[in-house]
């Protein structure tokens, strides 16, 4: 089985696509408002029939957007970005009957043996993940120089000494091209850099430090006083960890805020639409996404990430999406929100990071 499976486009010369109508459009009635009956996009390859015999693939698709048509160019955009008068595709068919075709099996590589009855057909904590790990190692080695790897991190990665070091090493070795997280990941990573703790607990010995519950608050205050994460790394003499690795290696990151954040850090984007805009830049570039123990950020980034990328030469390739969590519920919830292409690895994310480091870092 090919590491990067080839893409087979639909055959538009056969019925029912051969006689499918051209799409219908209506004008947006106001800024940020779509016309009634608008077509909402999926994360699969979607083709738009813009003229008789001319089907155009959405090159930068994402879930739950509308399709804007302008001078024979189609674009998936959030409804909030529409300008009054924009031509928007309407009609809610997905098989070409309304001029839009959603292609769900372009990367199919054949099915395994059919079974009327079998055990272990759904992923769970009992599922063997050895093959999933080996495939991921191969994917990351390939994507390091041939793709774009986006990571979505929860704070658990920084709560353990070895996993924090492992993630920093993954960044330094070039296996991370962009990082998405919240205020907590960056805060507790830098807390570990100053105090050796996460929420006041030693990240190696698990010893609770006296008044340790102040550590992350003191850290936040110090960074806000410094004015930025880079300035705080220097002034606080933090020379290890995830944020230090991002800054020294030039890896961009987006810290999206939450209503429950302490602080937050100066770089945290507290406006949800602006945070979404910044995250989507890296979702649109991603060829591989790895999300670790952060349910809401995972679902958010999953909704922004298509199942495919159209490369500069027109090649269509899959986007690999891994959700790593100890909870089956978290993995199932992502799939239930539309990201059915995601691959789940159910494990402690700290063990996951150490496995990656042991296999990818010389």
mmCIF file of C-alpha atoms in Angstrom:
data_model
loop_
_atom_site.group_PDB
_atom_site.id
_atom_site.type_symbol
_atom_site.label_atom_id
_atom_site.label_comp_id
_atom_site.label_asym_id
_atom_site.label_seq_id
_atom_site.Cartn_x
_atom_site.Cartn_y
_atom_site.Cartn_z
ATOM 1 C CA UNK A 1 0.000 0.000 0.000
ATOM 2 C CA UNK A 2 1.419 3.382 -1.051
ATOM 3 C CA UNK A 3 2.558 5.725 1.694
ATOM 4 C CA UNK A 4 0.835 8.626 -0.108
ATOM 5 C CA UNK A 5 -2.084 7.011 -1.917
ATOM 6 C CA UNK A 6 -2.763 8.266 -5.464
ATOM 7 C CA UNK A 7 -5.912 10.209 -6.193
ATOM 8 C CA UNK A 8 -8.505 9.033 -8.701
ATOM 9 C CA UNK A 9 -10.775 11.886 -9.836
ATOM 10 C CA UNK A 10 -14.392 11.318 -10.781
ATOM 11 C CA UNK A 11 -15.317 10.530 -14.377
ATOM 12 C CA UNK A 12 -17.514 13.387 -15.509
ATOM 13 C CA UNK A 13 -18.163 11.770 -18.893
ATOM 14 C CA UNK A 14 -20.505 9.148 -17.444
ATOM 15 C CA UNK A 15 -24.004 9.521 -16.065
ATOM 16 C CA UNK A 16 -25.352 11.022 -13.955
ATOM 17 C CA UNK A 17 -22.519 13.561 -13.985
ATOM 18 C CA UNK A 18 -22.453 13.868 -17.782
ATOM 19 C CA UNK A 19 -25.890 15.484 -17.779
ATOM 20 C CA UNK A 20 -25.609 17.313 -14.462
ATOM 21 C CA UNK A 21 -26.725 20.944 -14.474
ATOM 22 C CA UNK A 22 -24.484 23.940 -13.950
ATOM 23 C CA UNK A 23 -24.613 25.369 -10.422
ATOM 24 C CA UNK A 24 -27.108 28.014 -9.489
ATOM 25 C CA UNK A 25 -25.974 31.117 -7.634
ATOM 26 C CA UNK A 26 -27.715 33.860 -5.714
ATOM 27 C CA UNK A 27 -26.361 37.112 -4.369
ATOM 28 C CA UNK A 28 -25.490 37.511 -0.712
ATOM 29 C CA UNK A 29 -28.265 39.744 0.686
ATOM 30 C CA UNK A 30 -25.983 41.543 3.151
ATOM 31 C CA UNK A 31 -22.416 41.563 4.412
ATOM 32 C CA UNK A 32 -21.751 38.337 6.313
ATOM 33 C CA UNK A 33 -25.072 36.756 5.291
ATOM 34 C CA UNK A 34 -25.532 33.882 2.828
ATOM 35 C CA UNK A 35 -28.635 33.542 0.646
ATOM 36 C CA UNK A 36 -31.302 31.022 1.645
ATOM 37 C CA UNK A 37 -30.563 27.485 0.468
ATOM 38 C CA UNK A 38 -26.788 28.007 0.307
ATOM 39 C CA UNK A 39 -24.593 24.950 -0.258
ATOM 40 C CA UNK A 40 -22.432 24.102 2.771
ATOM 41 C CA UNK A 41 -19.097 22.455 2.056
ATOM 42 C CA UNK A 42 -17.648 19.245 3.474
ATOM 43 C CA UNK A 43 -13.991 18.357 4.056
ATOM 44 C CA UNK A 44 -13.962 16.001 1.026
ATOM 45 C CA UNK A 45 -12.920 16.958 -2.521
ATOM 46 C CA UNK A 46 -15.790 18.998 -3.978
ATOM 47 C CA UNK A 47 -16.254 19.769 -7.663
ATOM 48 C CA UNK A 48 -18.334 22.699 -8.876
ATOM 49 C CA UNK A 49 -19.914 22.632 -12.349
ATOM 50 C CA UNK A 50 -19.393 26.261 -13.363
ATOM 51 C CA UNK A 51 -20.049 25.900 -17.123
ATOM 52 C CA UNK A 52 -21.212 23.040 -19.382
ATOM 53 C CA UNK A 53 -18.510 20.382 -19.164
ATOM 54 C CA UNK A 54 -16.305 22.435 -16.797
ATOM 55 C CA UNK A 55 -15.967 21.068 -13.273
ATOM 56 C CA UNK A 56 -13.627 22.895 -10.896
ATOM 57 C CA UNK A 57 -12.187 21.351 -7.725
ATOM 58 C CA UNK A 58 -12.232 23.560 -4.635
ATOM 59 C CA UNK A 59 -8.511 23.935 -3.944
ATOM 60 C CA UNK A 60 -8.774 25.177 -0.350
ATOM 61 C CA UNK A 61 -11.853 23.579 1.058
ATOM 62 C CA UNK A 62 -13.013 23.233 4.646
ATOM 63 C CA UNK A 63 -16.095 22.068 6.477
ATOM 64 C CA UNK A 64 -19.186 24.307 6.835
ATOM 65 C CA UNK A 65 -18.254 27.137 4.473
ATOM 66 C CA UNK A 66 -20.122 28.490 1.464
ATOM 67 C CA UNK A 67 -18.914 28.543 -2.144
ATOM 68 C CA UNK A 68 -18.324 31.960 -3.685
ATOM 69 C CA UNK A 69 -18.185 32.179 -7.491
ATOM 70 C CA UNK A 70 -16.286 35.028 -9.106
ATOM 71 C CA UNK A 71 -15.229 35.151 -12.766
ATOM 72 C CA UNK A 72 -15.191 31.362 -13.132
ATOM 73 C CA UNK A 73 -13.188 31.022 -9.925
ATOM 74 C CA UNK A 74 -14.648 29.163 -6.973
ATOM 75 C CA UNK A 75 -13.634 29.680 -3.374
ATOM 76 C CA UNK A 76 -14.734 28.176 -0.066
ATOM 77 C CA UNK A 77 -15.267 31.036 2.379
ATOM 78 C CA UNK A 78 -16.837 31.463 5.783
ATOM 79 C CA UNK A 79 -20.244 33.100 5.509
ATOM 80 C CA UNK A 80 -19.034 35.898 7.793
ATOM 81 C CA UNK A 81 -16.587 36.909 5.025
ATOM 82 C CA UNK A 82 -19.227 37.464 2.372
ATOM 83 C CA UNK A 83 -19.856 40.924 0.971
ATOM 84 C CA UNK A 84 -23.311 41.977 -0.107
ATOM 85 C CA UNK A 85 -23.767 41.024 -3.763
ATOM 86 C CA UNK A 86 -21.255 38.155 -3.799
ATOM 87 C CA UNK A 87 -22.440 35.238 -5.938
ATOM 88 C CA UNK A 88 -22.961 32.224 -3.684
ATOM 89 C CA UNK A 89 -23.694 28.667 -4.821
ATOM 90 C CA UNK A 90 -27.139 27.495 -3.731
ATOM 91 C CA UNK A 91 -28.670 24.026 -3.838
ATOM 92 C CA UNK A 92 -28.198 21.169 -1.430
ATOM 93 C CA UNK A 93 -27.336 18.186 -3.588
ATOM 94 C CA UNK A 94 -24.047 16.322 -3.294
ATOM 95 C CA UNK A 95 -24.171 13.918 -6.256
ATOM 96 C CA UNK A 96 -24.086 16.491 -9.064
ATOM 97 C CA UNK A 97 -27.833 17.009 -9.228
ATOM 98 C CA UNK A 98 -27.374 20.643 -8.139
ATOM 99 C CA UNK A 99 -24.041 21.168 -9.897
ATOM 100 C CA UNK A 100 -21.846 20.169 -6.936
ATOM 101 C CA UNK A 101 -20.254 16.742 -6.608
ATOM 102 C CA UNK A 102 -18.632 15.535 -3.375
ATOM 103 C CA UNK A 103 -16.034 12.864 -4.138
ATOM 104 C CA UNK A 104 -15.548 10.629 -1.103
ATOM 105 C CA UNK A 105 -13.509 7.712 -2.461
ATOM 106 C CA UNK A 106 -10.727 9.376 -4.455
ATOM 107 C CA UNK A 107 -8.024 7.875 -2.233
ATOM 108 C CA UNK A 108 -9.580 4.401 -1.909
ATOM 109 C CA UNK A 109 -6.963 1.634 -2.067
ATOM 110 C CA UNK A 110 -9.246 -1.390 -1.977
ATOM 111 C CA UNK A 111 -11.015 -3.076 0.870
ATOM 112 C CA UNK A 112 -9.860 -5.950 3.059
ATOM 113 C CA UNK A 113 -11.613 -9.310 3.149
ATOM 114 C CA UNK A 114 -15.326 -9.106 3.758
ATOM 115 C CA UNK A 115 -16.558 -10.662 6.990
ATOM 116 C CA UNK A 116 -20.119 -11.345 7.988
ATOM 117 C CA UNK A 117 -18.991 -11.565 11.592
ATOM 118 C CA UNK A 118 -15.789 -10.398 13.221
ATOM 119 C CA UNK A 119 -14.352 -9.103 16.465
ATOM 120 C CA UNK A 120 -12.329 -5.909 16.951
ATOM 121 C CA UNK A 121 -14.008 -3.959 14.140
ATOM 122 C CA UNK A 122 -14.030 -0.609 15.980
ATOM 123 C CA UNK A 123 -11.055 1.215 17.441
ATOM 124 C CA UNK A 124 -10.771 1.151 21.218
ATOM 125 C CA UNK A 125 -8.111 1.123 23.917
ATOM 126 C CA UNK A 126 -7.717 -2.601 23.181
ATOM 127 C CA UNK A 127 -6.916 -1.984 19.524
ATOM 128 C CA UNK A 128 -3.335 -2.870 18.504
ATOM 129 C CA UNK A 129 -1.660 0.376 17.477
ATOM 130 C CA UNK A 130 1.788 -0.898 16.433
ATOM 131 C CA UNK A 131 0.976 -0.531 12.737
ATOM 132 C CA UNK A 132 -0.478 2.935 13.328
ATOM 133 C CA UNK A 133 2.764 4.053 14.987
ATOM 134 C CA UNK A 134 4.968 2.596 12.237
ATOM 135 C CA UNK A 135 2.861 4.235 9.550
ATOM 136 C CA UNK A 136 2.998 7.553 11.399
ATOM 137 C CA UNK A 137 6.798 7.376 11.696
ATOM 138 C CA UNK A 138 7.020 6.856 7.917
ATOM 139 C CA UNK A 139 4.548 9.679 7.263
ATOM 140 C CA UNK A 140 6.471 12.111 9.463
ATOM 141 C CA UNK A 141 9.809 11.251 7.851
ATOM 142 C CA UNK A 142 8.239 11.958 4.457
ATOM 143 C CA UNK A 143 6.357 15.096 5.485
ATOM 144 C CA UNK A 144 9.403 16.598 7.205
ATOM 145 C CA UNK A 145 10.743 17.695 3.818
ATOM 146 C CA UNK A 146 7.818 17.035 1.462
ATOM 147 C CA UNK A 147 4.830 18.364 3.388
ATOM 148 C CA UNK A 148 3.602 20.564 6.206
ATOM 149 C CA UNK A 149 3.082 19.127 9.693
ATOM 150 C CA UNK A 150 0.716 20.966 12.025
ATOM 151 C CA UNK A 151 0.478 20.017 15.701
ATOM 152 C CA UNK A 152 -2.399 20.763 18.080
ATOM 153 C CA UNK A 153 -1.256 20.417 21.695
ATOM 154 C CA UNK A 154 -3.011 20.186 25.030
ATOM 155 C CA UNK A 155 -1.128 21.094 28.236
ATOM 156 C CA UNK A 156 -0.647 17.427 29.247
ATOM 157 C CA UNK A 157 2.360 17.336 26.909
ATOM 158 C CA UNK A 158 4.146 19.852 29.160
ATOM 159 C CA UNK A 159 3.170 18.225 32.459
ATOM 160 C CA UNK A 160 5.764 15.448 32.116
ATOM 161 C CA UNK A 161 9.527 16.032 31.917
ATOM 162 C CA UNK A 162 10.216 13.442 29.242
ATOM 163 C CA UNK A 163 7.262 14.286 26.994
ATOM 164 C CA UNK A 164 8.064 18.006 27.213
ATOM 165 C CA UNK A 165 11.641 17.267 26.181
ATOM 166 C CA UNK A 166 10.390 14.920 23.460
ATOM 167 C CA UNK A 167 8.119 17.552 21.912
ATOM 168 C CA UNK A 168 10.901 20.119 22.013
ATOM 169 C CA UNK A 169 13.166 17.595 20.289
ATOM 170 C CA UNK A 170 10.531 16.882 17.629
ATOM 171 C CA UNK A 171 10.392 20.619 16.899
ATOM 172 C CA UNK A 172 14.179 20.958 16.748
ATOM 173 C CA UNK A 173 14.439 17.960 14.383
ATOM 174 C CA UNK A 174 12.090 19.627 11.899
ATOM 175 C CA UNK A 175 8.975 17.505 12.411
ATOM 176 C CA UNK A 176 6.776 20.473 13.355
ATOM 177 C CA UNK A 177 6.042 23.272 10.888
ATOM 178 C CA UNK A 178 3.325 24.992 12.936
ATOM 179 C CA UNK A 179 1.887 24.588 16.413
ATOM 180 C CA UNK A 180 -1.655 25.295 17.648
ATOM 181 C CA UNK A 181 -2.440 25.416 21.346
ATOM 182 C CA UNK A 182 -4.121 27.434 24.057
ATOM 183 C CA UNK A 183 -2.885 29.636 26.847
ATOM 184 C CA UNK A 184 -2.362 26.621 29.139
ATOM 185 C CA UNK A 185 0.187 24.751 27.013
ATOM 186 C CA UNK A 186 2.481 27.742 26.684
ATOM 187 C CA UNK A 187 1.984 28.833 30.287
ATOM 188 C CA UNK A 188 2.766 25.461 31.829
ATOM 189 C CA UNK A 189 5.624 24.804 29.445
ATOM 190 C CA UNK A 190 7.254 28.039 30.568
ATOM 191 C CA UNK A 191 6.310 27.338 34.202
ATOM 192 C CA UNK A 192 8.340 24.145 33.851
ATOM 193 C CA UNK A 193 11.204 26.170 32.406
ATOM 194 C CA UNK A 194 11.307 28.465 35.445
ATOM 195 C CA UNK A 195 10.091 26.322 38.349
ATOM 196 C CA UNK A 196 10.321 22.744 37.052
ATOM 197 C CA UNK A 197 6.608 22.327 37.796
ATOM 198 C CA UNK A 198 3.235 22.038 36.103
ATOM 199 C CA UNK A 199 0.451 23.524 38.206
ATOM 200 C CA UNK A 200 2.867 23.405 41.125
ATOM 201 C CA UNK A 201 3.757 19.713 40.806
ATOM 202 C CA UNK A 202 7.315 18.723 39.914
ATOM 203 C CA UNK A 203 7.112 17.408 36.335
ATOM 204 C CA UNK A 204 9.485 14.541 37.114
ATOM 205 C CA UNK A 205 9.103 13.562 40.779
ATOM 206 C CA UNK A 206 5.405 14.621 41.051
ATOM 207 C CA UNK A 207 6.296 16.317 44.333
ATOM 208 C CA UNK A 208 3.873 19.099 45.236
ATOM 209 C CA UNK A 209 5.873 22.254 45.868
ATOM 210 C CA UNK A 210 4.963 24.602 48.731
ATOM 211 C CA UNK A 211 2.651 27.308 47.364
ATOM 212 C CA UNK A 212 3.148 25.692 43.972
ATOM 213 C CA UNK A 213 -0.343 26.712 42.898
ATOM 214 C CA UNK A 214 1.092 30.217 42.530
ATOM 215 C CA UNK A 215 3.730 29.159 40.011
ATOM 216 C CA UNK A 216 1.691 29.474 36.819
ATOM 217 C CA UNK A 217 0.197 32.762 38.017
ATOM 218 C CA UNK A 218 3.638 34.149 38.832
ATOM 219 C CA UNK A 219 4.862 32.932 35.445
ATOM 220 C CA UNK A 220 2.005 34.663 33.645
ATOM 221 C CA UNK A 221 2.753 37.871 35.516
ATOM 222 C CA UNK A 222 6.456 37.690 34.643
ATOM 223 C CA UNK A 223 5.742 37.144 30.937
ATOM 224 C CA UNK A 224 3.209 39.954 30.845
ATOM 225 C CA UNK A 225 5.756 42.208 32.538
ATOM 226 C CA UNK A 226 8.363 41.225 29.933
ATOM 227 C CA UNK A 227 5.852 42.018 27.188
ATOM 228 C CA UNK A 228 6.127 38.896 25.039
ATOM 229 C CA UNK A 229 7.081 35.242 25.094
ATOM 230 C CA UNK A 230 10.445 35.795 23.316
ATOM 231 C CA UNK A 231 11.421 38.551 25.743
ATOM 232 C CA UNK A 232 10.373 36.412 28.714
ATOM 233 C CA UNK A 233 12.364 33.413 27.478
ATOM 234 C CA UNK A 234 15.451 35.627 27.485
ATOM 235 C CA UNK A 235 14.796 37.516 30.730
ATOM 236 C CA UNK A 236 13.797 34.384 32.659
ATOM 237 C CA UNK A 237 16.689 32.373 31.182
ATOM 238 C CA UNK A 238 14.425 29.609 29.864
ATOM 239 C CA UNK A 239 16.633 27.496 27.620
ATOM 240 C CA UNK A 240 14.512 24.388 27.119
ATOM 241 C CA UNK A 241 10.938 23.331 26.420
ATOM 242 C CA UNK A 242 8.357 23.663 23.702
ATOM 243 C CA UNK A 243 8.026 27.439 23.377
ATOM 244 C CA UNK A 244 11.800 27.871 23.459
ATOM 245 C CA UNK A 245 12.122 25.320 20.651
ATOM 246 C CA UNK A 246 9.471 27.116 18.571
ATOM 247 C CA UNK A 247 11.157 30.491 19.005
ATOM 248 C CA UNK A 248 14.710 29.281 18.346
ATOM 249 C CA UNK A 249 13.660 27.196 15.321
ATOM 250 C CA UNK A 250 11.335 29.801 13.836
ATOM 251 C CA UNK A 251 8.256 27.594 14.094
ATOM 252 C CA UNK A 252 5.065 29.692 14.046
ATOM 253 C CA UNK A 253 2.435 29.096 16.681
ATOM 254 C CA UNK A 254 -1.125 30.180 17.373
ATOM 255 C CA UNK A 255 -2.359 30.378 20.957
ATOM 256 C CA UNK A 256 -6.144 30.571 20.889
ATOM 257 C CA UNK A 257 -7.779 31.919 24.024
ATOM 258 C CA UNK A 258 -10.532 30.507 26.184
ATOM 259 C CA UNK A 259 -13.008 32.163 28.512
ATOM 260 C CA UNK A 260 -11.406 30.325 31.445
ATOM 261 C CA UNK A 261 -7.819 31.439 30.773
ATOM 262 C CA UNK A 262 -5.665 32.963 33.488
ATOM 263 C CA UNK A 263 -3.605 35.916 32.331
ATOM 264 C CA UNK A 264 -3.471 35.303 29.446
ATOM 265 C CA UNK A 265 -0.026 35.406 27.878
ATOM 266 C CA UNK A 266 0.544 38.408 25.585
ATOM 267 C CA UNK A 267 0.539 36.264 22.421
ATOM 268 C CA UNK A 268 -2.805 34.616 23.179
ATOM 269 C CA UNK A 269 -5.477 35.649 20.672
ATOM 270 C CA UNK A 270 -8.625 36.246 22.705
ATOM 271 C CA UNK A 271 -10.880 37.155 19.766
ATOM 272 C CA UNK A 272 -12.388 33.924 18.468
ATOM 273 C CA UNK A 273 -12.752 34.936 14.817
ATOM 274 C CA UNK A 274 -9.188 36.238 14.658
ATOM 275 C CA UNK A 275 -7.917 33.059 16.323
ATOM 276 C CA UNK A 276 -9.836 31.006 13.775
ATOM 277 C CA UNK A 277 -8.377 33.063 10.918
ATOM 278 C CA UNK A 278 -4.829 32.535 12.180
ATOM 279 C CA UNK A 279 -5.335 28.814 12.715
ATOM 280 C CA UNK A 280 -6.862 28.341 9.290
ATOM 281 C CA UNK A 281 -3.647 29.597 7.652
ATOM 282 C CA UNK A 282 -1.915 26.463 8.926
ATOM 283 C CA UNK A 283 -4.907 24.172 8.411
ATOM 284 C CA UNK A 284 -4.896 25.151 4.731
ATOM 285 C CA UNK A 285 -1.183 24.283 4.414
ATOM 286 C CA UNK A 286 -1.266 21.068 6.419
ATOM 287 C CA UNK A 287 -0.529 17.696 4.870
ATOM 288 C CA UNK A 288 -0.318 15.996 8.271
ATOM 289 C CA UNK A 289 -2.022 17.008 11.509
ATOM 290 C CA UNK A 290 -1.347 15.531 14.952
ATOM 291 C CA UNK A 291 -3.626 16.537 17.817
ATOM 292 C CA UNK A 292 -2.841 15.652 21.420
ATOM 293 C CA UNK A 293 -5.248 15.625 24.378
ATOM 294 C CA UNK A 294 -7.192 18.780 23.655
ATOM 295 C CA UNK A 295 -10.743 18.015 22.657
ATOM 296 C CA UNK A 296 -12.053 21.454 21.729
ATOM 297 C CA UNK A 297 -8.922 22.609 19.896
ATOM 298 C CA UNK A 298 -8.864 19.265 18.072
ATOM 299 C CA UNK A 299 -12.455 19.606 16.882
ATOM 300 C CA UNK A 300 -11.855 23.243 15.921
ATOM 301 C CA UNK A 301 -8.779 22.444 13.855
ATOM 302 C CA UNK A 302 -10.468 19.341 12.433
ATOM 303 C CA UNK A 303 -13.337 21.487 11.165
ATOM 304 C CA UNK A 304 -10.836 23.755 9.416
ATOM 305 C CA UNK A 305 -8.815 20.975 7.815
ATOM 306 C CA UNK A 306 -9.862 19.366 4.523
ATOM 307 C CA UNK A 307 -9.175 15.698 3.832
ATOM 308 C CA UNK A 308 -7.061 16.667 0.817
ATOM 309 C CA UNK A 309 -4.565 19.224 -0.484
ATOM 310 C CA UNK A 310 -4.176 20.491 -4.021
ATOM 311 C CA UNK A 311 -0.462 21.029 -4.619
ATOM 312 C CA UNK A 312 1.056 23.699 -6.833
ATOM 313 C CA UNK A 313 1.336 21.328 -9.783
ATOM 314 C CA UNK A 314 -2.322 20.309 -9.477
ATOM 315 C CA UNK A 315 -1.636 17.013 -7.729
ATOM 316 C CA UNK A 316 -4.314 16.050 -5.223
ATOM 317 C CA UNK A 317 -3.054 14.275 -2.122
ATOM 318 C CA UNK A 318 -4.569 13.254 1.225
ATOM 319 C CA UNK A 319 -4.147 15.113 4.501
ATOM 320 C CA UNK A 320 -3.294 12.726 7.325
ATOM 321 C CA UNK A 321 -5.052 13.559 10.576
ATOM 322 C CA UNK A 322 -4.164 11.834 13.860
ATOM 323 C CA UNK A 323 -6.059 12.317 17.096
ATOM 324 C CA UNK A 324 -4.141 11.071 20.135
ATOM 325 C CA UNK A 325 -6.023 10.836 23.400
ATOM 326 C CA UNK A 326 -6.525 8.419 26.261
ATOM 327 C CA UNK A 327 -10.296 8.816 25.846
ATOM 328 C CA UNK A 328 -12.287 6.946 23.214
ATOM 329 C CA UNK A 329 -14.962 9.602 23.635
ATOM 330 C CA UNK A 330 -12.639 12.336 22.360
ATOM 331 C CA UNK A 331 -11.695 10.384 19.248
ATOM 332 C CA UNK A 332 -15.309 9.437 18.519
ATOM 333 C CA UNK A 333 -16.475 13.007 19.019
ATOM 334 C CA UNK A 334 -14.060 14.274 16.357
ATOM 335 C CA UNK A 335 -15.410 11.732 13.862
ATOM 336 C CA UNK A 336 -18.971 12.625 14.858
ATOM 337 C CA UNK A 337 -18.188 16.266 14.043
ATOM 338 C CA UNK A 338 -17.380 15.326 10.440
ATOM 339 C CA UNK A 339 -13.654 14.488 10.492
ATOM 340 C CA UNK A 340 -14.243 10.857 9.568
ATOM 341 C CA UNK A 341 -10.807 10.625 7.929
ATOM 342 C CA UNK A 342 -9.041 10.977 11.294
ATOM 343 C CA UNK A 343 -6.958 8.133 12.677
ATOM 344 C CA UNK A 344 -7.174 7.606 16.436
ATOM 345 C CA UNK A 345 -4.337 6.387 18.636
ATOM 346 C CA UNK A 346 -5.740 5.813 22.109
ATOM 347 C CA UNK A 347 -2.969 6.212 24.649
ATOM 348 C CA UNK A 348 -1.456 8.530 27.226
ATOM 349 C CA UNK A 349 -0.060 11.417 25.159
ATOM 350 C CA UNK A 350 3.092 11.514 27.260
ATOM 351 C CA UNK A 351 3.874 7.912 26.291
ATOM 352 C CA UNK A 352 2.994 8.773 22.682
ATOM 353 C CA UNK A 353 5.515 11.615 22.590
ATOM 354 C CA UNK A 354 8.276 9.453 24.038
ATOM 355 C CA UNK A 355 7.577 6.757 21.416
ATOM 356 C CA UNK A 356 7.883 9.369 18.666
ATOM 357 C CA UNK A 357 11.097 10.769 20.077
ATOM 358 C CA UNK A 358 12.660 7.318 20.454
ATOM 359 C CA UNK A 359 11.920 6.520 16.813
ATOM 360 C CA UNK A 360 12.494 9.878 15.108
ATOM 361 C CA UNK A 361 15.238 11.680 17.015
ATOM 362 C CA UNK A 362 18.795 10.374 16.423
#
